[in-house]
Amino acid sequence: RVVSTQSTGEVQRMTLVGDVDNRIAIIVDDLADTCGTVVKAAEKLKEAGAKAVYAVMTHGVFSGPALERVMGSCIEAIVVSNTIPQHEKIAICPKIQVIDVSSIIGEAIRRTHNGESISYLLKNIPL
């Protein structure tokens, strides 16, 4: 686990908790915006001996220098949902991979509209 302390949008300190030596590390976060934090976390993991680093983010904003940072980083792939279109960004940064979440979101809307359980959906997500 990488724990970071942020102030004014910049990481002030990052601490790795646990052993990643000769393991595949997966960074999970909600948002990939400028990607400064995820790239620093990946560097920290590689320095600690991780054999590969992947990132999984819910929303891929990829603003400012994000694509250049990801391409120049040790991150093998960054996986995001299709809540934001990524076609143009993938052409620039082939490390981006997209997971389609439209059927899950559609089913959640249908269930909400019909007064059905969302909990059931989350426990039985179709893969």
C-alpha positions as a Markdown table, in Angstrom:
| # | Residue | x | y | z |
|---|---|---|---|---|
| 1 | Arg | 0.0 | 0.0 | 0.0 |
| 2 | Val | 1.3 | 3.4 | -0.9 |
| 3 | Val | 0.1 | 6.2 | 1.4 |
| 4 | Ser | 0.5 | 9.8 | 0.2 |
| 5 | Thr | 0.1 | 13.2 | 1.8 |
| 6 | Gln | -1.3 | 15.9 | -0.5 |
| 7 | Ser | -1.4 | 19.6 | -0.1 |
| 8 | Thr | -2.5 | 22.0 | -2.8 |
| 9 | Gly | -2.7 | 19.2 | -5.4 |
| 10 | Glu | 0.9 | 18.0 | -5.0 |
| 11 | Val | 2.2 | 15.0 | -3.2 |
| 12 | Gln | 4.3 | 16.1 | -0.3 |
| 13 | Arg | 5.3 | 12.7 | 1.0 |
| 14 | Met | 4.7 | 9.1 | 0.0 |
| 15 | Thr | 5.2 | 6.0 | 2.1 |
| 16 | Leu | 5.1 | 2.4 | 1.0 |
| 17 | Val | 3.6 | 0.0 | 3.5 |
| 18 | Gly | 4.2 | -3.7 | 2.8 |
| 19 | Asp | 6.5 | -5.8 | 0.7 |
| 20 | Val | 6.3 | -5.7 | -3.1 |
| 21 | Asp | 9.6 | -7.3 | -3.9 |
| 22 | Asn | 9.3 | -9.5 | -7.0 |
| 23 | Arg | 5.5 | -9.0 | -7.1 |
| 24 | Ile | 3.1 | -7.4 | -9.5 |
| 25 | Ala | 1.7 | -4.2 | -8.0 |
| 26 | Ile | -1.7 | -2.7 | -8.8 |
| 27 | Ile | -2.5 | 0.9 | -8.0 |
| 28 | Val | -6.2 | 1.5 | -7.5 |
| 29 | Asp | -7.7 | 5.1 | -7.4 |
| 30 | Asp | -10.8 | 6.9 | -8.4 |
| 31 | Leu | -9.4 | 9.4 | -10.9 |
| 32 | Ala | -6.5 | 9.7 | -13.3 |
| 33 | Asp | -6.2 | 13.5 | -13.9 |
| 34 | Thr | -2.6 | 14.8 | -14.3 |
| 35 | Cys | -1.2 | 11.4 | -13.2 |
| 36 | Gly | 1.5 | 12.9 | -11.1 |
| 37 | Thr | 0.6 | 10.9 | -8.0 |
| 38 | Val | 0.1 | 7.6 | -9.8 |
| 39 | Val | 3.4 | 7.9 | -11.6 |
| 40 | Lys | 5.2 | 8.7 | -8.3 |
| 41 | Ala | 3.6 | 5.8 | -6.6 |
| 42 | Ala | 4.6 | 3.5 | -9.5 |
| 43 | Glu | 8.2 | 4.7 | -9.2 |
| 44 | Lys | 8.2 | 4.1 | -5.5 |
| 45 | Leu | 6.9 | 0.5 | -6.1 |
| 46 | Lys | 9.5 | -0.2 | -8.7 |
| 47 | Glu | 12.3 | 1.1 | -6.4 |
| 48 | Ala | 10.9 | -1.3 | -3.7 |
| 49 | Gly | 11.4 | -4.2 | -6.1 |
| 50 | Ala | 8.0 | -4.6 | -7.8 |
| 51 | Lys | 8.5 | -6.6 | -11.1 |
| 52 | Ala | 5.6 | -4.8 | -12.8 |
| 53 | Val | 3.2 | -1.9 | -11.9 |
| 54 | Tyr | -0.4 | -1.5 | -13.3 |
| 55 | Ala | -2.9 | 1.2 | -12.4 |
| 56 | Val | -6.7 | 0.9 | -12.3 |
| 57 | Met | -8.7 | 4.1 | -12.2 |
| 58 | Thr | -12.5 | 4.7 | -12.4 |
| 59 | His | -12.3 | 7.9 | -14.5 |
| 60 | Gly | -9.6 | 8.7 | -16.9 |
| 61 | Val | -9.5 | 12.5 | -17.2 |
| 62 | Phe | -5.9 | 12.7 | -18.4 |
| 63 | Ser | -5.4 | 16.4 | -18.4 |
| 64 | Gly | -2.3 | 18.5 | -18.9 |
| 65 | Pro | 0.9 | 16.5 | -18.9 |
| 66 | Ala | -0.9 | 13.2 | -17.9 |
| 67 | Leu | -0.3 | 11.3 | -21.2 |
| 68 | Glu | 3.4 | 12.2 | -21.4 |
| 69 | Arg | 3.8 | 11.3 | -17.7 |
| 70 | Val | 2.2 | 7.8 | -18.2 |
| 71 | Met | 4.1 | 7.1 | -21.4 |
| 72 | Gly | 7.4 | 8.0 | -19.7 |
| 73 | Ser | 6.6 | 6.0 | -16.6 |
| 74 | Cys | 7.3 | 2.5 | -15.5 |
| 75 | Ile | 3.5 | 1.8 | -15.5 |
| 76 | Glu | 2.8 | -1.2 | -17.8 |
| 77 | Ala | -0.8 | -0.3 | -18.3 |
| 78 | Ile | -3.4 | 2.1 | -16.9 |
| 79 | Val | -7.0 | 0.7 | -17.0 |
| 80 | Val | -9.9 | 3.1 | -16.9 |
| 81 | Ser | -13.7 | 2.8 | -17.4 |
| 82 | Asn | -15.4 | 4.3 | -20.4 |
| 83 | Thr | -17.2 | 7.0 | -18.3 |
| 84 | Ile | -15.1 | 9.5 | -20.3 |
| 85 | Pro | -14.3 | 8.8 | -24.0 |
| 86 | Gln | -10.7 | 7.7 | -24.5 |
| 87 | His | -10.3 | 7.1 | -28.3 |
| 88 | Glu | -8.0 | 10.2 | -28.9 |
| 89 | Lys | -6.0 | 9.6 | -25.8 |
| 90 | Ile | -5.4 | 5.9 | -26.6 |
| 91 | Ala | -3.9 | 7.0 | -29.9 |
| 92 | Ile | -1.4 | 9.1 | -28.0 |
| 93 | Cys | -0.8 | 6.7 | -25.1 |
| 94 | Pro | -1.2 | 3.0 | -25.9 |
| 95 | Lys | -0.7 | 2.2 | -22.2 |
| 96 | Ile | -4.4 | 3.2 | -21.7 |
| 97 | Gln | -6.9 | 0.3 | -21.6 |
| 98 | Val | -10.6 | 0.8 | -21.3 |
| 99 | Ile | -13.3 | -1.3 | -19.6 |
| 100 | Asp | -16.9 | -0.9 | -20.7 |
| 101 | Val | -19.2 | -0.2 | -17.8 |
| 102 | Ser | -22.2 | 0.9 | -19.8 |
| 103 | Ser | -24.2 | -2.3 | -19.1 |
| 104 | Ile | -23.7 | -2.0 | -15.3 |
| 105 | Ile | -24.6 | 1.7 | -15.3 |
| 106 | Gly | -27.7 | 1.0 | -17.5 |
| 107 | Glu | -28.8 | -1.8 | -15.2 |
| 108 | Ala | -28.3 | 0.5 | -12.1 |
| 109 | Ile | -30.5 | 3.1 | -13.8 |
| 110 | Arg | -33.1 | 0.5 | -14.6 |
| 111 | Arg | -33.1 | -0.8 | -11.1 |
| 112 | Thr | -33.4 | 2.6 | -9.6 |
| 113 | His | -36.2 | 3.6 | -11.9 |
| 114 | Asn | -38.1 | 0.4 | -11.0 |
| 115 | Gly | -37.4 | 0.6 | -7.3 |
| 116 | Glu | -35.3 | -2.5 | -7.3 |
| 117 | Ser | -32.2 | -3.3 | -5.2 |
| 118 | Ile | -28.9 | -1.8 | -6.3 |
| 119 | Ser | -27.2 | -4.0 | -3.6 |
| 120 | Tyr | -28.3 | -7.1 | -5.6 |
| 121 | Leu | -26.6 | -5.7 | -8.7 |
| 122 | Leu | -23.3 | -5.0 | -6.8 |
| 123 | Lys | -23.2 | -8.5 | -5.5 |
| 124 | Asn | -24.0 | -10.1 | -8.9 |
| 125 | Ile | -22.2 | -7.9 | -11.4 |
| 126 | Pro | -22.1 | -9.7 | -14.7 |
| 127 | Leu | -18.5 | -10.1 | -16.0 |
